[in-house]
Tab-separated table of C-alpha atoms in Angstrom:
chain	number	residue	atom	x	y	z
A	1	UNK	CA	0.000	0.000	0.000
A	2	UNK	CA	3.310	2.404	0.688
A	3	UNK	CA	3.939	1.727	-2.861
A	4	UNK	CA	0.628	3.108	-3.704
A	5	UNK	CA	1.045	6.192	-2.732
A	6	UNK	CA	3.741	7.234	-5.102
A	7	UNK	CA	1.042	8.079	-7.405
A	8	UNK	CA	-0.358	10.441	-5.863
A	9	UNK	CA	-0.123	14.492	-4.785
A	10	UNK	CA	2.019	15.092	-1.617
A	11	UNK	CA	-1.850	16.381	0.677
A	12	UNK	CA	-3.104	12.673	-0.140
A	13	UNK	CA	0.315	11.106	0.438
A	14	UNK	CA	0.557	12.753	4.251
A	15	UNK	CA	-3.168	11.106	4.375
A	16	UNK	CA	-2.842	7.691	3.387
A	17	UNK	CA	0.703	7.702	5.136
A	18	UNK	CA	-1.380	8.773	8.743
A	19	UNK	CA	-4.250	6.153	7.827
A	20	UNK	CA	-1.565	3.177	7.306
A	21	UNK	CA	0.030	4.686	10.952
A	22	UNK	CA	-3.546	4.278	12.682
A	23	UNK	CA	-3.929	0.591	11.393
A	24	UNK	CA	-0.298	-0.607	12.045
A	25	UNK	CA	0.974	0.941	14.799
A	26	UNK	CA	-0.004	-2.048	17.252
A	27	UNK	CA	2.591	-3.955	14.825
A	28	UNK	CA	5.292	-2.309	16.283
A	29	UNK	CA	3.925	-4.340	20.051
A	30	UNK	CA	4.264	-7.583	18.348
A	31	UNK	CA	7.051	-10.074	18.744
A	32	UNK	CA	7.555	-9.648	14.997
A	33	UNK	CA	8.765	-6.435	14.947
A	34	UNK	CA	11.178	-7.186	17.869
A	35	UNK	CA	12.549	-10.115	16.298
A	36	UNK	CA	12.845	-7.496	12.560
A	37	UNK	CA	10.507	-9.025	10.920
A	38	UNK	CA	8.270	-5.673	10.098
A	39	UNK	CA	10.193	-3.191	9.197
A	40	UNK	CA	8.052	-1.089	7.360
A	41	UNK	CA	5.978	-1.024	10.309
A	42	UNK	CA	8.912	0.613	12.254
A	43	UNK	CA	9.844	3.094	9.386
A	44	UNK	CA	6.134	4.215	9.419
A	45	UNK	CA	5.950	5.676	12.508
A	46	UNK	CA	8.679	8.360	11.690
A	47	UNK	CA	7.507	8.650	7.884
A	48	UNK	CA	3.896	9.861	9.881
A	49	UNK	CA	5.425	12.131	11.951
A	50	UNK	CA	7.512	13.651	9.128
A	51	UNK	CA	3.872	13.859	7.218
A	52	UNK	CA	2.005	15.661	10.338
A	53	UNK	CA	5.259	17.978	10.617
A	54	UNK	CA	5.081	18.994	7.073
A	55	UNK	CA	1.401	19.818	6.550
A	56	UNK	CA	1.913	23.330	6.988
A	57	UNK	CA	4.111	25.298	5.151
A	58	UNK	CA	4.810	27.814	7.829
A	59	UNK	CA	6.753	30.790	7.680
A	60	UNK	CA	6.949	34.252	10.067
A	61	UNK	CA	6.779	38.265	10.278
A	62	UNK	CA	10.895	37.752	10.177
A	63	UNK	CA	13.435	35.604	10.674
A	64	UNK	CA	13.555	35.764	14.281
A	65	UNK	CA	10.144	34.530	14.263
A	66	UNK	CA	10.402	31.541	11.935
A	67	UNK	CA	13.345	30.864	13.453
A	68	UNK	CA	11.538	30.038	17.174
A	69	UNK	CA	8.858	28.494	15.376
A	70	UNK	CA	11.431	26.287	13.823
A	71	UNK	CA	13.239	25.407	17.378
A	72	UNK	CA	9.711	24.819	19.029
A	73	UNK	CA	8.228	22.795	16.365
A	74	UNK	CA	9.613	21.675	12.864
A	75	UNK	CA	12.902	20.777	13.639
A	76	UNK	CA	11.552	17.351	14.401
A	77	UNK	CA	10.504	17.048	10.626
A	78	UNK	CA	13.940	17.006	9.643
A	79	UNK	CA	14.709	14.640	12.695
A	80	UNK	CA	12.343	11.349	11.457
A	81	UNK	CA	13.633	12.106	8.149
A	82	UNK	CA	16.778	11.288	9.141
A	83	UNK	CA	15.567	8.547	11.157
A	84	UNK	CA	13.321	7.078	8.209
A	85	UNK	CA	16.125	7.206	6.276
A	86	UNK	CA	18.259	5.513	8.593
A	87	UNK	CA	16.046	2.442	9.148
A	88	UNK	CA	17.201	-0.755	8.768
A	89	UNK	CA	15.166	-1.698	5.469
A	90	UNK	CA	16.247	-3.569	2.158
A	91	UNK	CA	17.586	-1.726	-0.761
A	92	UNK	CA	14.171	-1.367	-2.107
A	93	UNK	CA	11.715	-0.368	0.692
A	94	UNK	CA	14.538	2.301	0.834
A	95	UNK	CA	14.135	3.011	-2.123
A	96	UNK	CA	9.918	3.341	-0.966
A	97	UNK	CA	10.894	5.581	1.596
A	98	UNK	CA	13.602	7.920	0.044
A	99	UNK	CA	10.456	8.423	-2.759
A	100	UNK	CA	7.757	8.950	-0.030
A	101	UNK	CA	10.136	11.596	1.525
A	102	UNK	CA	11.074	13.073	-2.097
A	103	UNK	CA	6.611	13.963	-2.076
A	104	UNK	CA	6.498	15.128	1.457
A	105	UNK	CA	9.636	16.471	2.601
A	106	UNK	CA	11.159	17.785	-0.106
A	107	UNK	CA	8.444	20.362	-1.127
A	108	UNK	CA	7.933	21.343	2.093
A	109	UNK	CA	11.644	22.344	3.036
A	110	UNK	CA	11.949	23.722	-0.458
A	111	UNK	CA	9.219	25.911	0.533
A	112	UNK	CA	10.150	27.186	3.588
A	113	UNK	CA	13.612	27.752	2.864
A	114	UNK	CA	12.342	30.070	0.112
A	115	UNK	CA	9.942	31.584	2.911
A	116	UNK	CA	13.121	31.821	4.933
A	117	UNK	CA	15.101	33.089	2.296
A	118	UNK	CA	12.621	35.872	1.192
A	119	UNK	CA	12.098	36.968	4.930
A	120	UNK	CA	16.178	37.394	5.016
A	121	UNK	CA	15.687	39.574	1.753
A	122	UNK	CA	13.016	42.100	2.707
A	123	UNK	CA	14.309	41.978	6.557
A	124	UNK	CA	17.997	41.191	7.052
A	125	UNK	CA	19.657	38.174	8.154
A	126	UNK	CA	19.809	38.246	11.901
A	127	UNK	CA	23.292	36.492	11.996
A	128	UNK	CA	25.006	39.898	10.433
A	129	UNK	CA	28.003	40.773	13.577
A	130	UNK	CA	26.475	38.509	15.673
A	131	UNK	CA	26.986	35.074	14.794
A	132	UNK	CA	30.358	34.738	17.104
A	133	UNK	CA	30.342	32.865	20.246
A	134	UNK	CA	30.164	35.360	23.125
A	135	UNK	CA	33.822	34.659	24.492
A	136	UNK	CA	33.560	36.780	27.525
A	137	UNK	CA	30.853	34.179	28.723
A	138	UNK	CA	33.844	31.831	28.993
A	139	UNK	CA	34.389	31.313	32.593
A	140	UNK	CA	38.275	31.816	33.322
A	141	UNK	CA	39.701	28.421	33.817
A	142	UNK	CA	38.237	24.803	33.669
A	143	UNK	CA	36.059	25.301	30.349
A	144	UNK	CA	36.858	23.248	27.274
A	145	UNK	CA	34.860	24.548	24.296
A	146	UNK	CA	34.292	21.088	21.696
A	147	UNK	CA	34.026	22.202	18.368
A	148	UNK	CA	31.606	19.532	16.482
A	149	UNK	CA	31.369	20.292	13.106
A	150	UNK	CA	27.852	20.136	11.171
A	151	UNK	CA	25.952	19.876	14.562
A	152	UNK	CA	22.771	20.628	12.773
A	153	UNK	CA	19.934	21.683	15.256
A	154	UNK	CA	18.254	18.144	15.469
A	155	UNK	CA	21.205	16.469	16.068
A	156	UNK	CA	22.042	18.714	18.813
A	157	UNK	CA	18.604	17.737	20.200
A	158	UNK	CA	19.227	14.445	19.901
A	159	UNK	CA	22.658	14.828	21.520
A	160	UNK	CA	21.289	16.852	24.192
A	161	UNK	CA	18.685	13.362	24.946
A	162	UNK	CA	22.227	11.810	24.948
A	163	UNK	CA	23.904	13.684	27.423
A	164	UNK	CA	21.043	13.464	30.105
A	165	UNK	CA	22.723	12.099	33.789
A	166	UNK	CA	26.354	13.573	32.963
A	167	UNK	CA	25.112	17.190	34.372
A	168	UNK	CA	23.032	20.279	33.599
A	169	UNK	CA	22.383	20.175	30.172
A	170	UNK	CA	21.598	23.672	28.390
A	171	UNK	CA	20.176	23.562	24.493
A	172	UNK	CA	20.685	26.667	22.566
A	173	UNK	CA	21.127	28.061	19.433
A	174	UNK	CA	22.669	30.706	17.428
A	175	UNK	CA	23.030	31.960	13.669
A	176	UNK	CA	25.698	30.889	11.555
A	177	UNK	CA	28.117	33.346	9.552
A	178	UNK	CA	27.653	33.496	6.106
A	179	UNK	CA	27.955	31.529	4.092
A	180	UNK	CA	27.257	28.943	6.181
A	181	UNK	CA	30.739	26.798	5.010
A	182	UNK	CA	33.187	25.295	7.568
A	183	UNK	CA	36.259	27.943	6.769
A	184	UNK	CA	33.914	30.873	6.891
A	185	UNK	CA	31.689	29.904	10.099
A	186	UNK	CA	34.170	27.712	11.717
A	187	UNK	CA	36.627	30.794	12.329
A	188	UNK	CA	33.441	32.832	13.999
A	189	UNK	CA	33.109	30.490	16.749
A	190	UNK	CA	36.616	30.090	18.012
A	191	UNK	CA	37.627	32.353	20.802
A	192	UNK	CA	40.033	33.904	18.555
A	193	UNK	CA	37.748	35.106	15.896
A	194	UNK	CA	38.996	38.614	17.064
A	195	UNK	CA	42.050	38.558	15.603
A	196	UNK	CA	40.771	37.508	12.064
A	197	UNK	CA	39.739	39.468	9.355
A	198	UNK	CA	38.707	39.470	5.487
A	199	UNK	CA	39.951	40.778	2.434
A	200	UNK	CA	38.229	41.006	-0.865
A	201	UNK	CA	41.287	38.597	-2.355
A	202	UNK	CA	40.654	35.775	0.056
A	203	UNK	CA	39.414	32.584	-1.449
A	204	UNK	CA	37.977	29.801	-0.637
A	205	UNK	CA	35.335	31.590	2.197
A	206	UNK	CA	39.009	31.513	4.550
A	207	UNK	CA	39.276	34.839	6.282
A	208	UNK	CA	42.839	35.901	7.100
A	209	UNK	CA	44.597	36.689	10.027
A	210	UNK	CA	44.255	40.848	11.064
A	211	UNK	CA	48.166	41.079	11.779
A	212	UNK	CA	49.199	39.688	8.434
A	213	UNK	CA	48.279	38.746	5.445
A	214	UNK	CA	47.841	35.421	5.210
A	215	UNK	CA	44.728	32.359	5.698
A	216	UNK	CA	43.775	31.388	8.582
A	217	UNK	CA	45.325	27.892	8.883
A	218	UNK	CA	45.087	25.195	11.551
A	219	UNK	CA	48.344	26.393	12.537
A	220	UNK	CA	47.128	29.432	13.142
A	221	UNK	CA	44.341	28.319	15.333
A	222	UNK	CA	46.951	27.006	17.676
A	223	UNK	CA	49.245	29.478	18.035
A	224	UNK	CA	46.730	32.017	18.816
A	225	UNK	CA	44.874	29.443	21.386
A	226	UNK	CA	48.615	29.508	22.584
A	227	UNK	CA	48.957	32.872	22.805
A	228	UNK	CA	45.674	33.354	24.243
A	229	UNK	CA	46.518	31.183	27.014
A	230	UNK	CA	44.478	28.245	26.039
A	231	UNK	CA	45.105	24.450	25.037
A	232	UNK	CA	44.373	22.908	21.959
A	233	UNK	CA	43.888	19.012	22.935
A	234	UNK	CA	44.420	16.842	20.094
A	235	UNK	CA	41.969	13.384	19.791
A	236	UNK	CA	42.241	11.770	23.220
A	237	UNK	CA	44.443	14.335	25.130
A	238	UNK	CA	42.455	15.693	28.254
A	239	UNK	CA	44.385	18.621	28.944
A	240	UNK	CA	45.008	20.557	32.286
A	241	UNK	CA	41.510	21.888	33.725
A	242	UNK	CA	43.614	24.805	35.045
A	243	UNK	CA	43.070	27.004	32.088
A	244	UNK	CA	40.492	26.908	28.936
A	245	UNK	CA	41.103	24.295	25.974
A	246	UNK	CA	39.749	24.193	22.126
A	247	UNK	CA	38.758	20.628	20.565
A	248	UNK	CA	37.299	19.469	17.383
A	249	UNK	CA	35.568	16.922	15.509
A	250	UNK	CA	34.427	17.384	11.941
A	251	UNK	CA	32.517	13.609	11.360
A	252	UNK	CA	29.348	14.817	10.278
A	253	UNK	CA	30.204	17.369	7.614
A	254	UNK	CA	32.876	15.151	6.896
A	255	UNK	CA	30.672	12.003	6.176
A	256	UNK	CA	28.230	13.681	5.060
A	257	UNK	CA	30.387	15.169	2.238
A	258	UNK	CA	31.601	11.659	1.756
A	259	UNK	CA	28.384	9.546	1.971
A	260	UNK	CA	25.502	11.232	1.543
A	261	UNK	CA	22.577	9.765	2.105
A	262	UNK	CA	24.113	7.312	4.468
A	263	UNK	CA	25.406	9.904	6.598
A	264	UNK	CA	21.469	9.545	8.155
A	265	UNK	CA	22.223	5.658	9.256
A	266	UNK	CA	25.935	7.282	10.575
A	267	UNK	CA	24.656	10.423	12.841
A	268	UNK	CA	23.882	8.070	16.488
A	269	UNK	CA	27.093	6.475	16.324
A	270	UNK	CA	29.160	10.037	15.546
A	271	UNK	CA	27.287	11.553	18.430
A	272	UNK	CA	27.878	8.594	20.920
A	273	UNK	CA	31.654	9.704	20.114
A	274	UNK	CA	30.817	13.218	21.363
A	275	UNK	CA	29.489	11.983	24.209
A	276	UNK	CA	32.200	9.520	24.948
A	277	UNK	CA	34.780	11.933	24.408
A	278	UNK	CA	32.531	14.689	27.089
A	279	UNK	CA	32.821	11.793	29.546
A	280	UNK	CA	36.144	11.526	29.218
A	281	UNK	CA	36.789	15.294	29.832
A	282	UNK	CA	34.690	15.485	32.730
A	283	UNK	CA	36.721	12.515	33.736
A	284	UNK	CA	40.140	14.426	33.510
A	285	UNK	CA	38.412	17.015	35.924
A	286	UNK	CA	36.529	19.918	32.964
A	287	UNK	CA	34.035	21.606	34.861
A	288	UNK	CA	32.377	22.907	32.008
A	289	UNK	CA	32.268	21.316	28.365
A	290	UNK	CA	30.597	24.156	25.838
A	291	UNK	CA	29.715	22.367	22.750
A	292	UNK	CA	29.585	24.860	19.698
A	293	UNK	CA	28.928	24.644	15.748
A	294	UNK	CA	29.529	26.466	12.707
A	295	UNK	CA	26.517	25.248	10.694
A	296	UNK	CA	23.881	23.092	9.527
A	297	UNK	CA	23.317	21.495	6.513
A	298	UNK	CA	20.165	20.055	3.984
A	299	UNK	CA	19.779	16.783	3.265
A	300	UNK	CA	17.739	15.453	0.614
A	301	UNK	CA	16.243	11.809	-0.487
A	302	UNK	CA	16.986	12.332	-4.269
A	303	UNK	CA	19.821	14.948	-5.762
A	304	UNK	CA	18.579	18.622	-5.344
A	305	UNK	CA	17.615	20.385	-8.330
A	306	UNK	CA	20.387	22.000	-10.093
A	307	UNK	CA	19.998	25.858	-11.189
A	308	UNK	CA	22.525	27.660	-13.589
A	309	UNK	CA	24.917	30.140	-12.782
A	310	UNK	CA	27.462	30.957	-15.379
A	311	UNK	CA	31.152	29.868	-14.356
A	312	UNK	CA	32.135	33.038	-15.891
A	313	UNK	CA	29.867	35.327	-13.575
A	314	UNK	CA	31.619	33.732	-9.999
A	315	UNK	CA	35.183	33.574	-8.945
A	316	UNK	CA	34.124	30.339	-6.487
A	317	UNK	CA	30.922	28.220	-6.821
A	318	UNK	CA	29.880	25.559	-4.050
A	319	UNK	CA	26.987	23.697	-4.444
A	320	UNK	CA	25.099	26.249	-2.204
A	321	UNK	CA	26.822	29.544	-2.380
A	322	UNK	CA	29.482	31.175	-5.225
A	323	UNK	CA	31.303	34.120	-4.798
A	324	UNK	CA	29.999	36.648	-7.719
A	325	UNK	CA	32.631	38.426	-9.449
A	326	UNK	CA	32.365	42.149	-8.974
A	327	UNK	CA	29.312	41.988	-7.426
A	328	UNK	CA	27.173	41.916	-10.386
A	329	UNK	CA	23.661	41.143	-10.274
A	330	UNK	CA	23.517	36.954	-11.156
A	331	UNK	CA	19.690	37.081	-10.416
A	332	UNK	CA	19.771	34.944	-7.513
A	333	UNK	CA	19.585	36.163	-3.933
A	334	UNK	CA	23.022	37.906	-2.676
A	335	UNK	CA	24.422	38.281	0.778
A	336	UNK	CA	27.743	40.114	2.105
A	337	UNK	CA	30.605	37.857	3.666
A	338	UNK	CA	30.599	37.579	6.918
A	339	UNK	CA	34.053	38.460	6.939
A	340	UNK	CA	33.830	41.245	4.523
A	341	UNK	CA	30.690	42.540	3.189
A	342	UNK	CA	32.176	44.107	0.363
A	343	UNK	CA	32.650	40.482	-1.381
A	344	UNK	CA	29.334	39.236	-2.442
A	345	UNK	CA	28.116	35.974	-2.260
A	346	UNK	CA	24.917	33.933	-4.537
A	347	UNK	CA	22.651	31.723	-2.699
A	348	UNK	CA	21.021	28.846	-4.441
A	349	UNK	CA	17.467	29.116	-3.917
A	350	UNK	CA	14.909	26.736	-1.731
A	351	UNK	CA	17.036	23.531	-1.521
A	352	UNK	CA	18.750	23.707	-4.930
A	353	UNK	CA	22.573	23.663	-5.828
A	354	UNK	CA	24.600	25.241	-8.370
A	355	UNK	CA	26.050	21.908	-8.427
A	356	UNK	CA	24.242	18.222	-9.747
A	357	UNK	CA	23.985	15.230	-7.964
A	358	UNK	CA	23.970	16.731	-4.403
A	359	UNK	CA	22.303	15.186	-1.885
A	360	UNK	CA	23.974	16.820	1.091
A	361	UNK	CA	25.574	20.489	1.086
A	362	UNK	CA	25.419	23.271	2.963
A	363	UNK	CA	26.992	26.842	2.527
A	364	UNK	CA	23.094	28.099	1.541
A	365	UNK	CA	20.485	29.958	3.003
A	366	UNK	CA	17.917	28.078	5.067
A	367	UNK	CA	16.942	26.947	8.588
């Protein structure tokens, strides 16, 4: 009957998914399904609550406001998605399910990105001078700040579920620097984002360092941690508690980059290494473990849709973002560096890429 339903608009797919959910639910209480033996009937429940989180469209007065509705709400859509599409299912019920989600999801985050993106054009992005952590919140010794890379918001919310019984657990959020790419909002949330800057002949979205003109390197992370006072603790160092330390992981962007649509199957296990590696600095004696982003990312059953933009019109183009050569006007929404406002990036609209075959980027405009 899930095969059915291909056939039909996304309003009656959300319905006939829901019906099948009220008839087979029970399933999921009978031996079978503990033993695997219905899997569809597992995958259903979160392909039903990715259909009642997508029945509205929703969007806001701002960003601000579509934002919280986003953080209260419809972050869970994007949640079962990932969890439909990491269910343990044969190559062709996968198949059922990465089509179901192509009617249901896709639309719907297509559509409020571009409600998203057209709130950011009439009313600013909020994220402009803001988007760095708050380093004078750091307390003065005995906090190590864990850099996760790709620590989209409902992963954090699942990590957060995670890291119930090691302490106080505190969920927030914050707006990335644009455009939301590793090199660009990576370098906003270090505690040495003060000492960076950009110029209009930096490439790659890599600001440079204020005192000289050159990128901002790993190397250059560390000395200035160094020269700030704090540690940077490579992959299973703990580090003296005495002063402040800098860590990192980059698994999620980097398998998602790698793997794509598997990276949905990957995300518990990468997170149970966050939370191992938290237990093992509040082991060492950390009294406080802040765990920061740079950005989020879309994620999307079949390829995106490709739009054009002329090589010849960008001097960089990502799947999500390109930097436009002398500003001109490519037709597509445009944005200011984060690092420099004067250099002008495109964003690809909704959830489409300036590259084909995508079905995980991020350096865009959405949620």
């Amino acid at each position: 009957m899930l095969n059915g339903l291909l056939q039909l608009d996304p309003a009656k797919v959300r319905l006939g998914i829901t019906h099948l959910e009220s008839h087979h639910a029970e399933r999921r209480d009978w031996v079978w399904h503990a033993l695997g033996m219905a899997p569809l009937a597992g995958v259903l429940q979160h392909l039903a609550e990715v259909a009642k989180a997508t029945s509205t469209t929703f969007s806001g007065t701002d960003p601000e406001e579509m934002a919280s509705q986003y953080r209260d709400h419809y972050w869970r859509a994007d949640d079962h998605a990932l969890r439909a599409l990491a269910y343990p299912l044969t190559s062709g019920q996968q198949g059922l399910v990465q089509g179901l989600l192509d009617l249901i999801y896709t639309p719907w985050l297509d559509g409020i990105t571009r409600n998203f993106q057209n709130l950011v054009r009439s009313k600013g992005y909020p994220g402009l001078g803001r988007a760095n952590e708050a380093t004078a919140d750091y307390a003065m010794a005995g906090e190590a700040v864990f850099f996760v890379d790709g620590l989209r918001f409902d992963t954090a919310q699942r990590l957060s579920e995670k890291l119930q019984g090691l302490g106080d657990i505190q969920l927030g959020s914050s707006w990335a620097a644009l455009p939301s790419v590793t090199a660009t909002a990576k370098a906003a949330v270090t505690p040495v984002h003060d000492r960076l800057t950009g110029r209009v002949t930096d490439r790659d979205f890599e600001p440079s360092l204020a005192d000289g003109d050159k990128d901002f390197s790993a190397h250059h992370l560390r000395r200035l941690l160094h020269e700030k006072g704090w540690q940077y603790l490579e992959e299973g160092d703990a580090g003296d508690p005495s002063s402040n330390a800098w860590l990192q992981s980059g698994d999620i962007d980097k398998e998602g980059h790698v793997k794509g649509l598997k990276l949905a199957a990957r995300i518990d296990t990468l997170l149970d290494e966050v939370v191992e590696r938290s237990e093992e600095l509040m082991a060492a004696g950390w009294r406080k473990i802040r765990i920061v982003t740079d950005h989020g990312w879309v994620l999307t059953p079949r390829p995106m849709s490709k739009v054009d933009l002329p090589k010849h019109l960008t001097e960089t183009r990502w799947s999500r973002c390109a930097v436009i050569k002398d500003s001109v006007d490519t037709g597509y929404q445009q944005v200011g560096w984060y690092w420099n406002s004067a250099v002008s990036i495109a964003m690809a609209p909704g959830v489409c890429s300036f590259k084909a075959g995508q079905h995980y980027d991020h350096g865009g405009l959405s949620l």
